[in-house]
Amino acid sequence: MTLTIAKLRPGDVVEVKAPDEILKTLDTDGTLDYLPFMPEMVEFCGRKFRISKRVLKTCYYGTSSGMRKFGKEDVVLLDGLRCSGGAHNGCQKACMIFWREAWLRKVEDVVVQSTIDSESTQRLRARLKTSSGPRTYFCQASEILKATNPLSKRERFEKCFDEVRAGNYSLLEMAQRVGSWLFWRLRRKLLGEYAHGKNKSTPAESLNLKSGEWVEVKSMGAINETVNETGYNRGLYFTPDMRVLCGQKHRVERKIEKIIVDGTGEMRELRNTVYLEGAQCGCIYALGGCPRGEFSYWREIWLRRVKAAAEEKEREIA
C-alpha cells in the first residue's frame, strides 16, 4: 500500500488515528514496513500529542550494536511516550515508541480527545503479535533490524545536517554533539576506555534498592575497581556520559530485572540493576547522538545508599 503523508516536524500536534484506520495500514503480522504497531500503543488511539523528534537514525544494541535508519524516513517520536511492556511479559526496557506517520494525523487542537469504540479497538488488538516463538517476543525492539537499514559512514555525517534541517537540533546543538563525539572517539583511541579496570571476573553487589530511595554514584576510582579492561561489569558497560553523575545523589526510579534484546526478541534477565531518575544514555559514541533516549543501566555496585538525602536534594534544587 502506498501512502502519501505530509512530513511532520518537532512541535507539531498530532492525533493517533482510530484503530480501524491503523488496522488498514498493517500486514498480517501487525506491522507496517516491518515496524510493529504494538498492543501497548492502542491506548493512545484518538489522543493528541506533540512530535518531539523525527527519527532519522537510531541506535540498537544487544548481541551487537550500531546505528541504522528507517528506509522511508517516516518515523517520529511523540513527547514522553514509552512502551509499558504490559503486553510483553512486563519487559522493563521502557523503549521510546516509534510511530509511522501513517498512524498519525496533524491537528490543531491539543485538548479535545476523539471517542474510540471498543469493537474497533478489539479488532486492532486481534491483529497484533506479541511473540514469535515459545521464548521470543515480537515488538519494535525485536524487529528493529528488520525495520531499518545500516548506515554507511558517509550517511552518518549527512544525517547530522539532516537532523538540523528536520528541526531536531539547532546548528549549535549539533556542533556540540559532533564535538563531543570527536573528543571521545580520539580519547578512546589514545587512552582506551574511560572506565577500565583489571578484573578478569567482575564483582557483584546487591543493595536491594527500591523505587524512591536515594543513592550516590561512586567515584570513578571506585567504579574502575568493579569493571574489566573494556569497562564492563558482568556484561554491562559503564558509558563515558555516566561519569558526569559520579559523586551526585539521585533517586532510584525503579529496579530493572528483565528486558527484550534488540534484534532477537530474547528476554534477558538482569540482577542488581536499576534506573536512576533522569539518567538517560547520551549516545556519546554515536556521531550526532541518537533520539532513542534509552535509560542508562546502573549496577548497584556502582552506587551507595544515602540516608536522608531527599531534603538535601530538595535544597539544592530550590
PDB file of C-alpha atoms in Angstrom:
ATOM      1  CA  MET A   1       0.000   0.000   0.000  1.00  0.00           C
ATOM      2  CA  THR A   2       1.397   3.408  -0.966  1.00  0.00           C
ATOM      3  CA  LEU A   3       0.568   6.206   1.432  1.00  0.00           C
ATOM      4  CA  THR A   4       1.263   9.891   0.851  1.00  0.00           C
ATOM      5  CA  ILE A   5       1.997  11.501   4.209  1.00  0.00           C
ATOM      6  CA  ALA A   6       2.956  15.117   4.929  1.00  0.00           C
ATOM      7  CA  LYS A   7       6.259  15.255   6.792  1.00  0.00           C
ATOM      8  CA  LEU A   8       5.787  16.081  10.453  1.00  0.00           C
ATOM      9  CA  ARG A   9       8.177  18.293  12.398  1.00  0.00           C
ATOM     10  CA  PRO A  10       9.084  18.620  16.078  1.00  0.00           C
ATOM     11  CA  GLY A  11       6.415  20.672  17.839  1.00  0.00           C
ATOM     12  CA  ASP A  12       3.570  19.639  15.531  1.00  0.00           C
ATOM     13  CA  VAL A  13       0.421  18.429  17.269  1.00  0.00           C
ATOM     14  CA  VAL A  14      -0.821  15.085  16.006  1.00  0.00           C
ATOM     15  CA  GLU A  15      -3.650  12.712  16.752  1.00  0.00           C
ATOM     16  CA  VAL A  16      -3.057   8.968  16.813  1.00  0.00           C
ATOM     17  CA  LYS A  17      -5.536   7.614  14.292  1.00  0.00           C
ATOM     18  CA  ALA A  18      -8.520   5.445  15.181  1.00  0.00           C
ATOM     19  CA  PRO A  19      -7.992   1.654  15.470  1.00  0.00           C
ATOM     20  CA  ASP A  20      -9.763   0.832  12.189  1.00  0.00           C
ATOM     21  CA  GLU A  21      -7.647   3.407  10.325  1.00  0.00           C
ATOM     22  CA  ILE A  22      -4.452   1.938  11.733  1.00  0.00           C
ATOM     23  CA  LEU A  23      -5.621  -1.605  11.001  1.00  0.00           C
ATOM     24  CA  LYS A  24      -5.808  -0.744   7.280  1.00  0.00           C
ATOM     25  CA  THR A  25      -2.057   0.059   7.269  1.00  0.00           C
ATOM     26  CA  LEU A  26      -0.931  -3.214   8.858  1.00  0.00           C
ATOM     27  CA  ASP A  27       0.052  -6.559   7.362  1.00  0.00           C
ATOM     28  CA  THR A  28      -0.872  -9.947   8.837  1.00  0.00           C
ATOM     29  CA  ASP A  29       1.864  -9.596  11.473  1.00  0.00           C
ATOM     30  CA  GLY A  30       0.537  -6.230  12.583  1.00  0.00           C
ATOM     31  CA  THR A  31       3.447  -4.304  11.065  1.00  0.00           C
ATOM     32  CA  LEU A  32       3.937  -1.525   8.533  1.00  0.00           C
ATOM     33  CA  ASP A  33       7.206  -1.960   6.645  1.00  0.00           C
ATOM     34  CA  TYR A  34       8.278  -4.448   9.343  1.00  0.00           C
ATOM     35  CA  LEU A  35       7.707  -1.992  12.220  1.00  0.00           C
ATOM     36  CA  PRO A  36       5.107  -3.422  14.633  1.00  0.00           C
ATOM     37  CA  PHE A  37       2.179  -1.465  15.962  1.00  0.00           C
ATOM     38  CA  MET A  38       2.280  -2.885  19.494  1.00  0.00           C
ATOM     39  CA  PRO A  39      -0.617  -3.583  21.878  1.00  0.00           C
ATOM     40  CA  GLU A  40       0.903  -1.021  24.269  1.00  0.00           C
ATOM     41  CA  MET A  41       0.198   1.660  21.628  1.00  0.00           C
ATOM     42  CA  VAL A  42      -3.538   1.001  21.328  1.00  0.00           C
ATOM     43  CA  GLU A  43      -4.438   3.060  24.406  1.00  0.00           C
ATOM     44  CA  PHE A  44      -3.116   6.170  22.634  1.00  0.00           C
ATOM     45  CA  CYS A  45      -5.555   5.925  19.715  1.00  0.00           C
ATOM     46  CA  GLY A  46      -7.653   9.078  19.398  1.00  0.00           C
ATOM     47  CA  ARG A  47      -5.368  11.026  21.725  1.00  0.00           C
ATOM     48  CA  LYS A  48      -3.262  14.050  20.809  1.00  0.00           C
ATOM     49  CA  PHE A  49       0.443  14.572  21.384  1.00  0.00           C
ATOM     50  CA  ARG A  50       3.326  16.720  20.192  1.00  0.00           C
ATOM     51  CA  ILE A  51       6.106  15.479  17.956  1.00  0.00           C
ATOM     52  CA  SER A  52       9.373  15.525  19.869  1.00  0.00           C
ATOM     53  CA  LYS A  53      11.741  14.390  17.090  1.00  0.00           C
ATOM     54  CA  ARG A  54      11.918  12.882  13.637  1.00  0.00           C
ATOM     55  CA  VAL A  55      13.802   9.577  13.748  1.00  0.00           C
ATOM     56  CA  LEU A  56      16.443   9.967  11.053  1.00  0.00           C
ATOM     57  CA  LYS A  57      18.676   7.360  12.653  1.00  0.00           C
ATOM     58  CA  THR A  58      18.527   5.074  15.650  1.00  0.00           C
ATOM     59  CA  CYS A  59      20.918   3.039  17.732  1.00  0.00           C
ATOM     60  CA  TYR A  60      20.487  -0.629  18.544  1.00  0.00           C
ATOM     61  CA  TYR A  61      22.294  -2.852  20.998  1.00  0.00           C
ATOM     62  CA  GLY A  62      22.174  -6.414  22.214  1.00  0.00           C
ATOM     63  CA  THR A  63      24.215  -9.140  20.529  1.00  0.00           C
ATOM     64  CA  SER A  64      25.844  -6.282  18.586  1.00  0.00           C
ATOM     65  CA  SER A  65      25.423  -2.508  18.405  1.00  0.00           C
ATOM     66  CA  GLY A  66      25.463   0.314  15.879  1.00  0.00           C
ATOM     67  CA  MET A  67      23.393   2.929  14.071  1.00  0.00           C
ATOM     68  CA  ARG A  68      20.682   2.330  11.471  1.00  0.00           C
ATOM     69  CA  LYS A  69      17.966   4.223   9.584  1.00  0.00           C
ATOM     70  CA  PHE A  70      14.338   3.701   8.621  1.00  0.00           C
ATOM     71  CA  GLY A  71      14.296   3.374   4.846  1.00  0.00           C
ATOM     72  CA  LYS A  72      11.366   5.727   4.184  1.00  0.00           C
ATOM     73  CA  GLU A  73      12.312   8.183   6.937  1.00  0.00           C
ATOM     74  CA  ASP A  74       8.684   8.293   8.021  1.00  0.00           C
ATOM     75  CA  VAL A  75       9.117   7.654  11.744  1.00  0.00           C
ATOM     76  CA  VAL A  76       8.710  10.122  14.613  1.00  0.00           C
ATOM     77  CA  LEU A  77       8.720  10.159  18.418  1.00  0.00           C
ATOM     78  CA  LEU A  78       5.893  11.603  20.499  1.00  0.00           C
ATOM     79  CA  ASP A  79       6.590  13.534  23.702  1.00  0.00           C
ATOM     80  CA  GLY A  80       7.245  11.131  26.558  1.00  0.00           C
ATOM     81  CA  LEU A  81       5.551   8.049  25.096  1.00  0.00           C
ATOM     82  CA  ARG A  82       7.411   4.915  26.164  1.00  0.00           C
ATOM     83  CA  CYS A  83       6.409   1.285  25.982  1.00  0.00           C
ATOM     84  CA  SER A  84       4.943  -0.045  29.233  1.00  0.00           C
ATOM     85  CA  GLY A  85       5.868  -3.645  28.404  1.00  0.00           C
ATOM     86  CA  GLY A  86       2.448  -4.702  29.662  1.00  0.00           C
ATOM     87  CA  ALA A  87       1.745  -6.962  26.685  1.00  0.00           C
ATOM     88  CA  HIS A  88       5.269  -8.399  26.645  1.00  0.00           C
ATOM     89  CA  ASN A  89       5.534 -10.178  29.981  1.00  0.00           C
ATOM     90  CA  GLY A  90       6.383  -6.981  31.840  1.00  0.00           C
ATOM     91  CA  CYS A  91       9.507  -6.040  29.873  1.00  0.00           C
ATOM     92  CA  GLN A  92      11.119  -3.127  31.746  1.00  0.00           C
ATOM     93  CA  LYS A  93      13.150  -1.651  28.905  1.00  0.00           C
ATOM     94  CA  ALA A  94      10.722   1.287  28.562  1.00  0.00           C
ATOM     95  CA  CYS A  95      11.646   1.974  24.925  1.00  0.00           C
ATOM     96  CA  MET A  96      10.586   5.204  23.287  1.00  0.00           C
ATOM     97  CA  ILE A  97       7.809   4.185  20.904  1.00  0.00           C
ATOM     98  CA  PHE A  98       8.397   4.598  17.162  1.00  0.00           C
ATOM     99  CA  TRP A  99       5.416   5.979  15.220  1.00  0.00           C
ATOM    100  CA  ARG A 100       4.985   5.716  11.464  1.00  0.00           C
ATOM    101  CA  GLU A 101       3.499   8.925  10.087  1.00  0.00           C
ATOM    102  CA  ALA A 102       0.752   6.792   8.520  1.00  0.00           C
ATOM    103  CA  TRP A 103      -0.532   6.169  12.063  1.00  0.00           C
ATOM    104  CA  LEU A 104      -0.855   9.885  12.827  1.00  0.00           C
ATOM    105  CA  ARG A 105      -2.652  12.957  11.532  1.00  0.00           C
ATOM    106  CA  LYS A 106      -1.662  16.540  12.080  1.00  0.00           C
ATOM    107  CA  VAL A 107      -4.238  18.548  14.033  1.00  0.00           C
ATOM    108  CA  GLU A 108      -4.531  21.974  15.617  1.00  0.00           C
ATOM    109  CA  ASP A 109      -6.407  21.206  18.854  1.00  0.00           C
ATOM    110  CA  VAL A 110      -4.375  19.534  21.607  1.00  0.00           C
ATOM    111  CA  VAL A 111      -7.170  19.312  24.195  1.00  0.00           C
ATOM    112  CA  VAL A 112     -10.186  17.531  22.705  1.00  0.00           C
ATOM    113  CA  GLN A 113      -9.900  13.725  22.571  1.00  0.00           C
ATOM    114  CA  SER A 114     -11.670  11.667  19.935  1.00  0.00           C
ATOM    115  CA  THR A 115     -14.056   8.915  21.004  1.00  0.00           C
ATOM    116  CA  ILE A 116     -12.849   5.384  20.239  1.00  0.00           C
ATOM    117  CA  ASP A 117     -15.316   2.486  20.199  1.00  0.00           C
ATOM    118  CA  SER A 118     -14.399  -0.770  21.911  1.00  0.00           C
ATOM    119  CA  GLU A 119     -15.182  -3.013  18.923  1.00  0.00           C
ATOM    120  CA  SER A 120     -12.638  -1.322  16.654  1.00  0.00           C
ATOM    121  CA  THR A 121     -10.092  -1.498  19.462  1.00  0.00           C
ATOM    122  CA  GLN A 122     -10.675  -5.241  19.777  1.00  0.00           C
ATOM    123  CA  ARG A 123     -10.269  -5.709  16.011  1.00  0.00           C
ATOM    124  CA  LEU A 124      -6.937  -3.923  16.124  1.00  0.00           C
ATOM    125  CA  ARG A 125      -5.701  -5.858  19.146  1.00  0.00           C
ATOM    126  CA  ALA A 126      -6.605  -9.131  17.445  1.00  0.00           C
ATOM    127  CA  ARG A 127      -4.140  -8.344  14.625  1.00  0.00           C
ATOM    128  CA  LEU A 128      -1.181  -7.529  16.867  1.00  0.00           C
ATOM    129  CA  LYS A 129       1.514 -10.096  17.659  1.00  0.00           C
ATOM    130  CA  THR A 130       3.408 -10.252  20.943  1.00  0.00           C
ATOM    131  CA  SER A 131       5.572 -13.329  20.374  1.00  0.00           C
ATOM    132  CA  SER A 132       7.334 -15.075  17.517  1.00  0.00           C
ATOM    133  CA  GLY A 133       8.132 -18.305  19.350  1.00  0.00           C
ATOM    134  CA  PRO A 134       7.854 -20.023  22.719  1.00  0.00           C
ATOM    135  CA  ARG A 135      10.678 -17.942  24.235  1.00  0.00           C
ATOM    136  CA  THR A 136      10.913 -14.959  21.922  1.00  0.00           C
ATOM    137  CA  TYR A 137       8.879 -11.775  21.900  1.00  0.00           C
ATOM    138  CA  PHE A 138       7.672  -9.686  18.982  1.00  0.00           C
ATOM    139  CA  CYS A 139       7.896  -5.924  19.405  1.00  0.00           C
ATOM    140  CA  GLN A 140       9.613  -2.854  17.979  1.00  0.00           C
ATOM    141  CA  ALA A 141      12.857  -3.782  19.745  1.00  0.00           C
ATOM    142  CA  SER A 142      12.856  -7.363  18.443  1.00  0.00           C
ATOM    143  CA  GLU A 143      12.152  -6.216  14.868  1.00  0.00           C
ATOM    144  CA  ILE A 144      14.411  -3.168  14.777  1.00  0.00           C
ATOM    145  CA  LEU A 145      16.957  -4.788  12.466  1.00  0.00           C
ATOM    146  CA  LYS A 146      14.256  -5.862  10.003  1.00  0.00           C
ATOM    147  CA  ALA A 147      12.588  -2.436  10.018  1.00  0.00           C
ATOM    148  CA  THR A 148      15.820  -0.498   9.454  1.00  0.00           C
ATOM    149  CA  ASN A 149      18.841  -0.424   7.160  1.00  0.00           C
ATOM    150  CA  PRO A 150      22.516   0.034   8.065  1.00  0.00           C
ATOM    151  CA  LEU A 151      24.054   3.491   7.771  1.00  0.00           C
ATOM    152  CA  SER A 152      27.188   3.989   5.692  1.00  0.00           C
ATOM    153  CA  LYS A 153      29.983   6.198   7.062  1.00  0.00           C
ATOM    154  CA  ARG A 154      29.019   8.927   4.614  1.00  0.00           C
ATOM    155  CA  GLU A 155      25.364   8.743   5.646  1.00  0.00           C
ATOM    156  CA  ARG A 156      26.303   9.146   9.312  1.00  0.00           C
ATOM    157  CA  PHE A 157      27.820  12.540   8.521  1.00  0.00           C
ATOM    158  CA  GLU A 158      24.943  13.534   6.245  1.00  0.00           C
ATOM    159  CA  LYS A 159      22.425  12.711   8.974  1.00  0.00           C
ATOM    160  CA  CYS A 160      23.945  15.423  11.164  1.00  0.00           C
ATOM    161  CA  PHE A 161      22.862  18.070   8.637  1.00  0.00           C
ATOM    162  CA  ASP A 162      19.512  16.326   8.116  1.00  0.00           C
ATOM    163  CA  GLU A 163      18.838  16.495  11.880  1.00  0.00           C
ATOM    164  CA  VAL A 164      19.260  20.278  11.808  1.00  0.00           C
ATOM    165  CA  ARG A 165      17.060  20.671   8.717  1.00  0.00           C
ATOM    166  CA  ALA A 166      14.384  18.473  10.303  1.00  0.00           C
ATOM    167  CA  GLY A 167      14.281  20.664  13.408  1.00  0.00           C
ATOM    168  CA  ASN A 168      15.569  18.032  15.819  1.00  0.00           C
ATOM    169  CA  TYR A 169      18.519  20.204  16.876  1.00  0.00           C
ATOM    170  CA  SER A 170      19.848  23.681  16.316  1.00  0.00           C
ATOM    171  CA  LEU A 171      23.132  24.120  14.458  1.00  0.00           C
ATOM    172  CA  LEU A 172      24.874  24.912  17.754  1.00  0.00           C
ATOM    173  CA  GLU A 173      23.447  21.821  19.461  1.00  0.00           C
ATOM    174  CA  MET A 174      24.590  19.609  16.605  1.00  0.00           C
ATOM    175  CA  ALA A 175      28.047  21.205  16.626  1.00  0.00           C
ATOM    176  CA  GLN A 176      28.307  20.366  20.326  1.00  0.00           C
ATOM    177  CA  ARG A 177      27.206  16.788  19.666  1.00  0.00           C
ATOM    178  CA  VAL A 178      29.732  16.317  16.873  1.00  0.00           C
ATOM    179  CA  GLY A 179      32.452  17.881  19.027  1.00  0.00           C
ATOM    180  CA  SER A 180      31.648  15.530  21.898  1.00  0.00           C
ATOM    181  CA  TRP A 181      31.708  12.532  19.545  1.00  0.00           C
ATOM    182  CA  LEU A 182      35.075  13.588  18.127  1.00  0.00           C
ATOM    183  CA  PHE A 183      36.581  14.132  21.595  1.00  0.00           C
ATOM    184  CA  TRP A 184      35.513  10.754  22.945  1.00  0.00           C
ATOM    185  CA  ARG A 185      36.488   8.948  19.744  1.00  0.00           C
ATOM    186  CA  LEU A 186      40.011  10.381  19.920  1.00  0.00           C
ATOM    187  CA  ARG A 187      40.280   9.771  23.636  1.00  0.00           C
ATOM    188  CA  ARG A 188      39.235   6.169  23.201  1.00  0.00           C
ATOM    189  CA  LYS A 189      41.874   5.623  20.515  1.00  0.00           C
ATOM    190  CA  LEU A 190      44.647   7.283  22.504  1.00  0.00           C
ATOM    191  CA  LEU A 191      43.822   6.246  26.066  1.00  0.00           C
ATOM    192  CA  GLY A 192      41.342   3.391  25.790  1.00  0.00           C
ATOM    193  CA  GLU A 193      38.018   3.095  27.564  1.00  0.00           C
ATOM    194  CA  TYR A 194      37.143   5.815  30.061  1.00  0.00           C
ATOM    195  CA  ALA A 195      36.139   3.218  32.644  1.00  0.00           C
ATOM    196  CA  HIS A 196      38.743   0.479  32.836  1.00  0.00           C
ATOM    197  CA  GLY A 197      39.813  -1.963  35.487  1.00  0.00           C
ATOM    198  CA  LYS A 198      41.955  -5.036  35.892  1.00  0.00           C
ATOM    199  CA  ASN A 199      39.278  -7.556  36.748  1.00  0.00           C
ATOM    200  CA  LYS A 200      39.037 -10.764  34.748  1.00  0.00           C
ATOM    201  CA  SER A 201      35.874 -11.744  36.580  1.00  0.00           C
ATOM    202  CA  THR A 202      33.914  -8.675  37.699  1.00  0.00           C
ATOM    203  CA  PRO A 203      32.293  -8.459  41.151  1.00  0.00           C
ATOM    204  CA  ALA A 204      28.622  -8.092  42.064  1.00  0.00           C
ATOM    205  CA  GLU A 205      26.871  -6.391  44.955  1.00  0.00           C
ATOM    206  CA  SER A 206      23.219  -6.301  45.963  1.00  0.00           C
ATOM    207  CA  LEU A 207      21.804  -3.262  47.747  1.00  0.00           C
ATOM    208  CA  ASN A 208      18.215  -4.426  47.221  1.00  0.00           C
ATOM    209  CA  LEU A 209      17.291  -0.892  46.163  1.00  0.00           C
ATOM    210  CA  LYS A 210      13.663   0.154  45.893  1.00  0.00           C
ATOM    211  CA  SER A 211      11.929   2.858  43.867  1.00  0.00           C
ATOM    212  CA  GLY A 212      12.211   6.250  45.552  1.00  0.00           C
ATOM    213  CA  GLU A 213      15.391   5.514  47.501  1.00  0.00           C
ATOM    214  CA  TRP A 214      18.302   7.935  47.264  1.00  0.00           C
ATOM    215  CA  VAL A 215      21.773   6.847  46.201  1.00  0.00           C
ATOM    216  CA  GLU A 216      25.112   8.442  45.485  1.00  0.00           C
ATOM    217  CA  VAL A 217      27.085   7.437  42.406  1.00  0.00           C
ATOM    218  CA  LYS A 218      30.541   6.262  43.427  1.00  0.00           C
ATOM    219  CA  SER A 219      33.765   7.913  42.223  1.00  0.00           C
ATOM    220  CA  MET A 220      35.416   6.782  39.005  1.00  0.00           C
ATOM    221  CA  GLY A 221      38.208   5.261  41.053  1.00  0.00           C
ATOM    222  CA  ALA A 222      35.728   3.055  42.906  1.00  0.00           C
ATOM    223  CA  ILE A 223      33.887   2.173  39.677  1.00  0.00           C
ATOM    224  CA  ASN A 224      37.137   1.175  37.965  1.00  0.00           C
ATOM    225  CA  GLU A 225      37.581  -1.421  40.688  1.00  0.00           C
ATOM    226  CA  THR A 226      34.339  -3.097  39.549  1.00  0.00           C
ATOM    227  CA  VAL A 227      34.910  -3.342  35.774  1.00  0.00           C
ATOM    228  CA  ASN A 228      37.218  -5.131  33.370  1.00  0.00           C
ATOM    229  CA  GLU A 229      39.674  -3.615  30.886  1.00  0.00           C
ATOM    230  CA  THR A 230      36.884  -2.668  28.468  1.00  0.00           C
ATOM    231  CA  GLY A 231      34.646  -1.004  31.066  1.00  0.00           C
ATOM    232  CA  TYR A 232      32.139  -3.835  31.570  1.00  0.00           C
ATOM    233  CA  ASN A 233      30.718  -5.249  34.774  1.00  0.00           C
ATOM    234  CA  ARG A 234      29.143  -8.655  34.098  1.00  0.00           C
ATOM    235  CA  GLY A 235      28.285  -7.629  30.546  1.00  0.00           C
ATOM    236  CA  LEU A 236      27.019  -4.132  31.385  1.00  0.00           C
ATOM    237  CA  TYR A 237      29.052  -1.193  30.053  1.00  0.00           C
ATOM    238  CA  PHE A 238      29.839   1.911  32.097  1.00  0.00           C
ATOM    239  CA  THR A 239      29.476   4.593  29.416  1.00  0.00           C
ATOM    240  CA  PRO A 240      31.562   7.779  29.356  1.00  0.00           C
ATOM    241  CA  ASP A 241      28.492  10.005  29.808  1.00  0.00           C
ATOM    242  CA  MET A 242      27.668   8.193  33.078  1.00  0.00           C
ATOM    243  CA  ARG A 243      30.838   9.677  34.571  1.00  0.00           C
ATOM    244  CA  VAL A 244      29.198  13.102  34.997  1.00  0.00           C
ATOM    245  CA  LEU A 245      26.958  11.651  37.710  1.00  0.00           C
ATOM    246  CA  CYS A 246      29.871  10.455  39.838  1.00  0.00           C
ATOM    247  CA  GLY A 247      29.561  11.944  43.316  1.00  0.00           C
ATOM    248  CA  GLN A 248      25.982  13.079  42.672  1.00  0.00           C
ATOM    249  CA  LYS A 249      22.878  11.993  44.575  1.00  0.00           C
ATOM    250  CA  HIS A 250      19.933  10.655  42.589  1.00  0.00           C
ATOM    251  CA  ARG A 251      16.688   8.892  43.288  1.00  0.00           C
ATOM    252  CA  VAL A 252      16.105   5.332  42.111  1.00  0.00           C
ATOM    253  CA  GLU A 253      13.309   5.282  39.557  1.00  0.00           C
ATOM    254  CA  ARG A 254      12.910   1.522  39.668  1.00  0.00           C
ATOM    255  CA  LYS A 255      14.670  -1.796  39.715  1.00  0.00           C
ATOM    256  CA  ILE A 256      15.172  -3.402  36.309  1.00  0.00           C
ATOM    257  CA  GLU A 257      15.069  -7.162  36.100  1.00  0.00           C
ATOM    258  CA  LYS A 258      14.170  -8.085  32.519  1.00  0.00           C
ATOM    259  CA  ILE A 259      14.453  -6.514  29.065  1.00  0.00           C
ATOM    260  CA  ILE A 260      13.827  -7.662  25.496  1.00  0.00           C
ATOM    261  CA  VAL A 261      17.026  -7.702  23.461  1.00  0.00           C
ATOM    262  CA  ASP A 262      17.154  -5.646  20.260  1.00  0.00           C
ATOM    263  CA  GLY A 263      17.002  -7.766  17.126  1.00  0.00           C
ATOM    264  CA  THR A 264      16.415 -11.130  18.800  1.00  0.00           C
ATOM    265  CA  GLY A 265      13.245 -10.914  20.913  1.00  0.00           C
ATOM    266  CA  GLU A 266      15.001 -12.762  23.735  1.00  0.00           C
ATOM    267  CA  MET A 267      14.004 -11.712  27.254  1.00  0.00           C
ATOM    268  CA  ARG A 268      17.229 -11.108  29.164  1.00  0.00           C
ATOM    269  CA  GLU A 269      17.301 -11.108  32.969  1.00  0.00           C
ATOM    270  CA  LEU A 270      19.321  -8.553  34.923  1.00  0.00           C
ATOM    271  CA  ARG A 271      20.336  -8.612  38.569  1.00  0.00           C
ATOM    272  CA  ASN A 272      21.256  -5.814  40.939  1.00  0.00           C
ATOM    273  CA  THR A 273      20.496  -3.174  38.298  1.00  0.00           C
ATOM    274  CA  VAL A 274      18.379  -0.003  38.481  1.00  0.00           C
ATOM    275  CA  TYR A 275      17.317   3.093  36.582  1.00  0.00           C
ATOM    276  CA  LEU A 276      18.075   6.478  38.131  1.00  0.00           C
ATOM    277  CA  GLU A 277      15.612   9.316  37.622  1.00  0.00           C
ATOM    278  CA  GLY A 278      16.552  11.457  34.613  1.00  0.00           C
ATOM    279  CA  ALA A 279      19.638   9.397  33.730  1.00  0.00           C
ATOM    280  CA  GLN A 280      19.443   8.620  30.025  1.00  0.00           C
ATOM    281  CA  CYS A 281      22.041   7.358  27.593  1.00  0.00           C
ATOM    282  CA  GLY A 282      23.866  10.212  25.855  1.00  0.00           C
ATOM    283  CA  CYS A 283      24.973   8.046  22.914  1.00  0.00           C
ATOM    284  CA  ILE A 284      28.411   9.666  23.054  1.00  0.00           C
ATOM    285  CA  TYR A 285      29.994   7.191  20.646  1.00  0.00           C
ATOM    286  CA  ALA A 286      27.283   7.795  18.003  1.00  0.00           C
ATOM    287  CA  LEU A 287      28.047  10.651  15.603  1.00  0.00           C
ATOM    288  CA  GLY A 288      25.407  13.309  16.257  1.00  0.00           C
ATOM    289  CA  GLY A 289      23.785  11.242  19.004  1.00  0.00           C
ATOM    290  CA  CYS A 290      20.592   9.219  18.862  1.00  0.00           C
ATOM    291  CA  PRO A 291      16.972  10.249  19.521  1.00  0.00           C
ATOM    292  CA  ARG A 292      16.016   6.919  21.097  1.00  0.00           C
ATOM    293  CA  GLY A 293      16.580   8.193  24.646  1.00  0.00           C
ATOM    294  CA  GLU A 294      17.320   4.848  26.266  1.00  0.00           C
ATOM    295  CA  PHE A 295      17.792   4.787  30.032  1.00  0.00           C
ATOM    296  CA  SER A 296      21.247   4.181  31.452  1.00  0.00           C
ATOM    297  CA  TYR A 297      21.506   0.932  33.403  1.00  0.00           C
ATOM    298  CA  TRP A 298      23.217   1.187  36.781  1.00  0.00           C
ATOM    299  CA  ARG A 299      24.714  -1.760  38.597  1.00  0.00           C
ATOM    300  CA  GLU A 300      24.084  -1.436  42.321  1.00  0.00           C
ATOM    301  CA  ILE A 301      27.822  -1.935  42.914  1.00  0.00           C
ATOM    302  CA  TRP A 302      28.326   1.494  41.268  1.00  0.00           C
ATOM    303  CA  LEU A 303      26.058   3.130  43.847  1.00  0.00           C
ATOM    304  CA  ARG A 304      25.855   3.620  47.597  1.00  0.00           C
ATOM    305  CA  ARG A 305      22.643   4.110  49.532  1.00  0.00           C
ATOM    306  CA  VAL A 306      22.338   7.596  51.046  1.00  0.00           C
ATOM    307  CA  LYS A 307      20.193   8.265  54.108  1.00  0.00           C
ATOM    308  CA  ALA A 308      18.158  11.450  54.486  1.00  0.00           C
ATOM    309  CA  ALA A 309      19.253  12.652  51.024  1.00  0.00           C
ATOM    310  CA  ALA A 310      15.824  13.829  49.920  1.00  0.00           C
ATOM    311  CA  GLU A 311      15.823  17.036  51.973  1.00  0.00           C
ATOM    312  CA  GLU A 312      19.363  17.872  50.873  1.00  0.00           C
ATOM    313  CA  LYS A 313      18.468  17.355  47.201  1.00  0.00           C
ATOM    314  CA  GLU A 314      15.367  19.496  47.568  1.00  0.00           C
ATOM    315  CA  ARG A 315      17.507  22.311  48.981  1.00  0.00           C
ATOM    316  CA  GLU A 316      19.890  22.022  46.015  1.00  0.00           C
ATOM    317  CA  ILE A 317      17.015  22.253  43.556  1.00  0.00           C
ATOM    318  CA  ALA A 318      15.477  25.228  45.385  1.00  0.00           C
TER     319      ALA A 318
END
